[in-house]
mmCIF file of C-alpha atoms and ligand atoms in Angstrom:
data_model
loop_
_atom_site.group_PDB
_atom_site.id
_atom_site.type_symbol
_atom_site.label_atom_id
_atom_site.label_comp_id
_atom_site.label_asym_id
_atom_site.label_seq_id
_atom_site.Cartn_x
_atom_site.Cartn_y
_atom_site.Cartn_z
ATOM 1 C CA MET A 16 26.652 50.610 24.395
ATOM 2 C CA GLY A 17 28.230 50.961 27.710
ATOM 3 C CA SER A 18 25.219 51.003 29.651
ATOM 4 C CA GLY A 19 22.843 51.766 26.779
ATOM 5 C CA THR A 20 22.500 55.571 27.183
ATOM 6 C CA THR A 21 22.558 56.133 23.393
ATOM 7 C CA LEU A 22 19.966 53.459 22.917
ATOM 8 C CA VAL A 23 17.604 55.000 25.762
ATOM 9 C CA GLU A 24 17.826 58.353 23.842
ATOM 10 C CA ALA A 25 17.046 56.587 20.529
ATOM 11 C CA LYS A 26 13.974 55.161 21.973
ATOM 12 C CA LEU A 27 12.959 58.243 23.545
ATOM 13 C CA LEU A 28 13.331 59.952 20.099
ATOM 14 C CA ASN A 29 11.490 57.492 18.271
ATOM 15 C CA ARG A 30 14.408 56.152 16.211
ATOM 16 C CA ASN A 31 15.469 52.686 15.231
ATOM 17 C CA ALA A 32 18.918 51.761 16.539
ATOM 18 C CA VAL A 33 21.327 48.987 16.641
ATOM 19 C CA GLY A 34 23.545 48.842 19.610
ATOM 20 C CA ILE A 35 26.951 47.122 19.755
ATOM 21 C CA ASP A 36 29.331 46.150 22.559
ATOM 22 C CA ILE A 37 31.917 43.654 23.236
ATOM 23 C CA ASN A 38 30.942 42.731 26.644
ATOM 24 C CA PRO A 39 27.807 40.716 27.389
ATOM 25 C CA GLN A 40 27.315 42.362 30.533
ATOM 26 C CA SER A 41 27.119 45.726 28.930
ATOM 27 C CA VAL A 42 24.429 44.408 26.598
ATOM 28 C CA PHE A 43 22.671 42.877 29.522
ATOM 29 C CA LYS A 44 22.725 46.192 31.124
ATOM 30 C CA SER A 45 21.519 48.249 28.398
ATOM 31 C CA GLU A 46 18.579 45.826 27.767
ATOM 32 C CA THR A 47 17.696 46.108 31.118
ATOM 33 C CA ASN A 48 17.665 49.958 31.127
ATOM 34 C CA LEU A 49 15.738 49.827 27.799
ATOM 35 C CA GLN A 50 13.191 48.241 29.804
ATOM 36 C CA PHE A 51 10.687 51.281 30.227
ATOM 37 C CA LYS A 52 7.640 52.171 28.680
ATOM 38 C CA CYS A 53 7.073 55.292 26.181
ATOM 39 C CA GLU A 54 4.731 56.048 23.522
ATOM 40 C CA THR A 55 7.243 55.556 20.805
ATOM 41 C CA GLN A 56 7.453 52.801 18.230
ATOM 42 C CA SER A 57 11.375 52.496 17.599
ATOM 43 C CA LYS A 58 12.867 49.318 16.912
ATOM 44 C CA ILE A 59 15.971 48.738 19.051
ATOM 45 C CA TYR A 60 18.399 45.852 18.665
ATOM 46 C CA THR A 61 21.359 44.963 20.680
ATOM 47 C CA LYS A 62 24.204 42.759 19.919
ATOM 48 C CA VAL A 63 27.470 41.482 21.328
ATOM 49 C CA GLY A 64 29.994 42.448 18.938
ATOM 50 C CA SER A 65 33.048 44.237 18.064
ATOM 51 C CA ALA A 66 32.844 47.615 16.391
ATOM 52 C CA SER A 67 35.732 46.648 14.088
ATOM 53 C CA ASP A 68 33.739 43.902 12.636
ATOM 54 C CA LEU A 69 30.220 44.927 11.610
ATOM 55 C CA HIS A 70 29.768 42.416 8.603
ATOM 56 C CA PHE A 71 26.095 41.926 9.567
ATOM 57 C CA ILE A 72 25.379 45.651 8.604
ATOM 58 C CA LYS A 73 25.500 46.145 4.876
ATOM 59 C CA ASP A 74 27.435 48.921 3.087
ATOM 60 C CA ASN A 75 25.757 52.502 3.198
ATOM 61 C CA GLY A 76 23.054 51.198 5.162
ATOM 62 C CA ILE A 77 23.061 53.404 8.474
ATOM 63 C CA ASP A 78 21.706 56.748 8.908
ATOM 64 C CA PHE A 79 23.912 58.215 11.752
ATOM 65 C CA ILE A 80 26.690 56.558 14.057
ATOM 66 C CA CYS A 81 27.295 57.584 17.569
ATOM 67 C CA THR A 82 30.065 55.979 19.544
ATOM 68 C CA HIS A 83 31.794 56.428 22.652
ATOM 69 C CA PRO A 84 34.953 53.978 22.828
ATOM 70 C CA PRO A 85 37.153 53.397 25.989
ATOM 71 C CA TYR A 86 40.006 55.979 26.140
ATOM 72 C CA ALA A 87 42.546 53.044 25.317
ATOM 73 C CA ASN A 88 43.353 51.349 28.629
ATOM 74 C CA ILE A 89 42.601 54.175 31.118
ATOM 75 C CA ILE A 90 39.503 52.253 32.354
ATOM 76 C CA LYS A 91 39.320 48.663 31.583
ATOM 77 C CA TYR A 92 35.802 47.620 30.824
ATOM 78 C CA SER A 93 36.644 43.920 31.151
ATOM 79 C CA LYS A 94 39.429 41.694 32.399
ATOM 80 C CA ASP A 95 40.191 39.432 29.343
ATOM 81 C CA ILE A 96 37.492 39.687 26.601
ATOM 82 C CA GLU A 97 38.944 39.114 23.328
ATOM 83 C CA GLY A 98 38.564 42.381 21.274
ATOM 84 C CA ASP A 99 37.879 44.498 24.284
ATOM 85 C CA ILE A 100 39.725 47.607 23.279
ATOM 86 C CA SER A 101 40.172 49.082 26.648
ATOM 87 C CA LEU A 102 42.600 46.471 27.301
ATOM 88 C CA LEU A 103 45.148 47.803 24.403
ATOM 89 C CA ASP A 104 47.795 50.261 25.284
ATOM 90 C CA VAL A 105 47.843 53.498 23.167
ATOM 91 C CA ASP A 106 49.530 52.360 20.086
ATOM 92 C CA ASP A 107 47.636 49.115 19.398
ATOM 93 C CA PHE A 108 44.418 51.076 20.530
ATOM 94 C CA LEU A 109 44.910 53.411 17.713
ATOM 95 C CA CYS A 110 45.687 50.537 15.122
ATOM 96 C CA LYS A 111 42.354 49.178 16.343
ATOM 97 C CA MET A 112 40.439 52.485 16.062
ATOM 98 C CA GLU A 113 41.576 52.665 12.327
ATOM 99 C CA ILE A 114 39.815 49.586 11.528
ATOM 100 C CA VAL A 115 36.773 50.726 13.738
ATOM 101 C CA ALA A 116 36.809 54.051 11.456
ATOM 102 C CA LYS A 117 36.874 52.076 8.221
ATOM 103 C CA GLU A 118 33.820 49.741 9.384
ATOM 104 C CA ALA A 119 31.939 53.007 10.453
ATOM 105 C CA TYR A 120 32.821 54.653 6.954
ATOM 106 C CA ARG A 121 31.632 51.365 5.212
ATOM 107 C CA ILE A 122 28.345 51.098 6.847
ATOM 108 C CA LEU A 123 27.405 54.707 6.908
ATOM 109 C CA LYS A 124 25.197 56.217 4.146
ATOM 110 C CA LYS A 125 26.813 59.058 1.949
ATOM 111 C CA ARG A 126 26.729 62.553 3.366
ATOM 112 C CA LYS A 127 25.376 61.149 6.685
ATOM 113 C CA THR A 128 27.050 61.654 10.252
ATOM 114 C CA CYS A 129 29.125 59.855 12.657
ATOM 115 C CA ALA A 130 29.821 61.355 15.924
ATOM 116 C CA ILE A 131 32.433 59.981 18.446
ATOM 117 C CA MET A 132 33.423 61.163 21.774
ATOM 118 C CA MET A 133 36.840 60.711 23.070
ATOM 119 C CA GLY A 134 39.167 62.268 25.916
ATOM 120 C CA ASP A 135 42.687 63.022 25.974
ATOM 121 C CA ILE A 136 44.845 60.787 28.628
ATOM 122 C CA ARG A 137 47.680 61.415 30.924
ATOM 123 C CA LYS A 138 50.562 58.857 31.462
ATOM 124 C CA ASN A 139 53.733 59.005 33.357
ATOM 125 C CA GLY A 140 53.054 62.790 33.956
ATOM 126 C CA LYS A 141 52.857 63.485 30.238
ATOM 127 C CA VAL A 142 49.298 64.328 28.146
ATOM 128 C CA ILE A 143 48.777 62.111 25.233
ATOM 129 C CA PRO A 144 46.328 63.854 22.940
ATOM 130 C CA LEU A 145 44.176 60.891 22.114
ATOM 131 C CA GLY A 146 41.328 62.969 21.238
ATOM 132 C CA PHE A 147 43.243 64.401 18.172
ATOM 133 C CA LEU A 148 44.954 61.307 17.539
ATOM 134 C CA VAL A 149 41.618 59.646 17.014
ATOM 135 C CA MET A 150 40.209 62.518 15.054
ATOM 136 C CA ASN A 151 42.924 62.181 12.549
ATOM 137 C CA ILE A 152 42.338 58.440 12.269
ATOM 138 C CA PHE A 153 38.772 59.334 10.973
ATOM 139 C CA LEU A 154 39.928 62.151 8.758
ATOM 140 C CA GLN A 155 42.555 59.976 7.065
ATOM 141 C CA ILE A 156 40.093 57.053 6.255
ATOM 142 C CA GLY A 157 37.849 59.672 4.396
ATOM 143 C CA PHE A 158 35.538 61.642 6.741
ATOM 144 C CA VAL A 159 35.327 65.121 6.960
ATOM 145 C CA ASN A 160 35.131 67.354 10.159
ATOM 146 C CA LYS A 161 31.664 69.106 10.756
ATOM 147 C CA GLU A 162 32.241 70.157 14.233
ATOM 148 C CA ILE A 163 34.613 69.743 17.262
ATOM 149 C CA ILE A 164 32.599 69.994 20.221
ATOM 150 C CA ILE A 165 34.234 70.660 23.874
ATOM 151 C CA LYS A 166 32.252 68.725 26.750
ATOM 152 C CA GLU A 167 33.437 70.224 29.773
ATOM 153 C CA GLN A 168 33.525 67.775 32.810
ATOM 154 C CA HIS A 169 32.698 68.986 36.262
ATOM 155 C CA ASN A 170 32.722 67.317 39.648
ATOM 156 C CA CYS A 171 33.722 63.997 38.428
ATOM 157 C CA ARG A 172 34.438 61.002 40.809
ATOM 158 C CA SER A 173 37.830 60.619 40.004
ATOM 159 C CA MET A 174 38.851 64.619 40.302
ATOM 160 C CA GLN A 175 40.098 64.184 43.784
ATOM 161 C CA TYR A 176 42.544 61.279 42.444
ATOM 162 C CA TRP A 177 43.740 63.296 39.400
ATOM 163 C CA LYS A 178 44.231 66.687 41.765
ATOM 164 C CA LYS A 179 46.598 64.585 43.913
ATOM 165 C CA GLN A 180 48.287 62.829 40.957
ATOM 166 C CA ASN A 181 48.803 66.203 39.453
ATOM 167 C CA ASN A 182 49.887 68.174 42.489
ATOM 168 C CA ASP A 183 46.854 70.287 42.288
ATOM 169 C CA PHE A 184 47.937 71.660 38.770
ATOM 170 C CA LEU A 185 45.904 71.490 35.610
ATOM 171 C CA LEU A 186 43.482 68.980 35.284
ATOM 172 C CA LEU A 187 42.070 67.281 31.855
ATOM 173 C CA ALA A 188 38.555 68.788 32.474
ATOM 174 C CA HIS A 189 36.988 68.197 29.018
ATOM 175 C CA GLU A 190 36.418 65.456 26.269
ATOM 176 C CA TYR A 191 35.647 66.021 22.637
ATOM 177 C CA ILE A 192 32.842 64.961 20.558
ATOM 178 C CA PHE A 193 33.933 64.934 16.979
ATOM 179 C CA VAL A 194 31.276 65.078 14.569
ATOM 180 C CA PHE A 195 32.143 63.899 11.066
ATOM 181 C CA GLN A 196 30.449 63.519 7.504
ATOM 182 C CA LYS A 197 31.134 60.755 5.218
HETATM 183 C C1 LIG B 30 33.073 54.603 27.457
HETATM 184 S S1 LIG B 30 32.035 52.995 27.345
HETATM 185 C C2 LIG B 30 30.889 53.495 26.601
HETATM 186 C C3 LIG B 30 29.736 54.479 27.737
HETATM 187 C C4 LIG B 30 28.493 54.655 27.052
HETATM 188 N N1 LIG B 30 28.413 55.778 26.406
HETATM 189 C C5 LIG B 30 27.449 54.790 28.129
HETATM 190 O O1 LIG B 30 26.780 55.821 28.146
HETATM 191 O O2 LIG B 30 27.232 54.034 29.114
HETATM 192 C C6 LIG B 30 33.004 51.972 26.466
HETATM 193 C C7 LIG B 30 32.353 50.854 25.736
HETATM 194 O O3 LIG B 30 32.952 50.278 24.747
HETATM 195 C C8 LIG B 30 32.990 48.900 25.026
HETATM 196 N N2 LIG B 30 33.990 48.122 24.058
HETATM 197 C C9 LIG B 30 35.184 47.813 24.229
HETATM 198 N N3 LIG B 30 35.992 47.070 23.000
HETATM 199 C C10 LIG B 30 34.883 47.083 22.221
HETATM 200 C C11 LIG B 30 34.729 46.774 20.871
HETATM 201 N N4 LIG B 30 35.963 46.376 20.064
HETATM 202 N N5 LIG B 30 33.658 47.090 20.231
HETATM 203 C C12 LIG B 30 32.373 47.430 20.744
HETATM 204 N N6 LIG B 30 32.396 47.780 22.081
HETATM 205 C C13 LIG B 30 33.703 47.623 22.743
HETATM 206 C C14 LIG B 30 33.310 48.708 26.296
HETATM 207 O O4 LIG B 30 32.628 47.294 26.556
HETATM 208 C C15 LIG B 30 32.514 49.579 26.944
HETATM 209 O O5 LIG B 30 30.983 49.277 27.327
#
């Protein structure tokens, strides 16, 4: 959920939605951002929980998954919440993402779509292609690739920091939106 962007869009589009985040603060923020009036009748549910354990959602029950996980531990969303994958280094993060991908596959209806946004990261001067590593996990557990969308990033707050870190050389200036089908 983060701050609830996806749920806000779901509400505006008159779609029913279930939002999940491991961090209660994120759930609170999302609920606050959802408190606007609009003409639609959608039912929006929020829940504190982990994307790696969606036992409260039945198999083949969901029409569309839209998820934006942390990019391993490049930004930490909490200090010590158990299950927060933004606290994991790349290897542990990828192991957990395999469980997340399996849960996503389980709850999605056949032939429906799962979209995930993911970016690459830079560690110790090297690029780790986290986007493609995560994409491969989703492919290995059974999803097929419908689209690879490149989302360009301009004028980010962190740009000056990374320019300095990288001696004004190339910046990671895009993220991916992988669109999978079950
Ligand atoms: C990149 S942010 C999402 C931002 C969101 N797209 C928005 O527009 O605000 C990633 C979110 O994943 C959450 N998160 C971390 N581990 C999680 C887990 N195991 N299950 C569900 N959410 C998790 C973090 O608390 C954080 O809010």
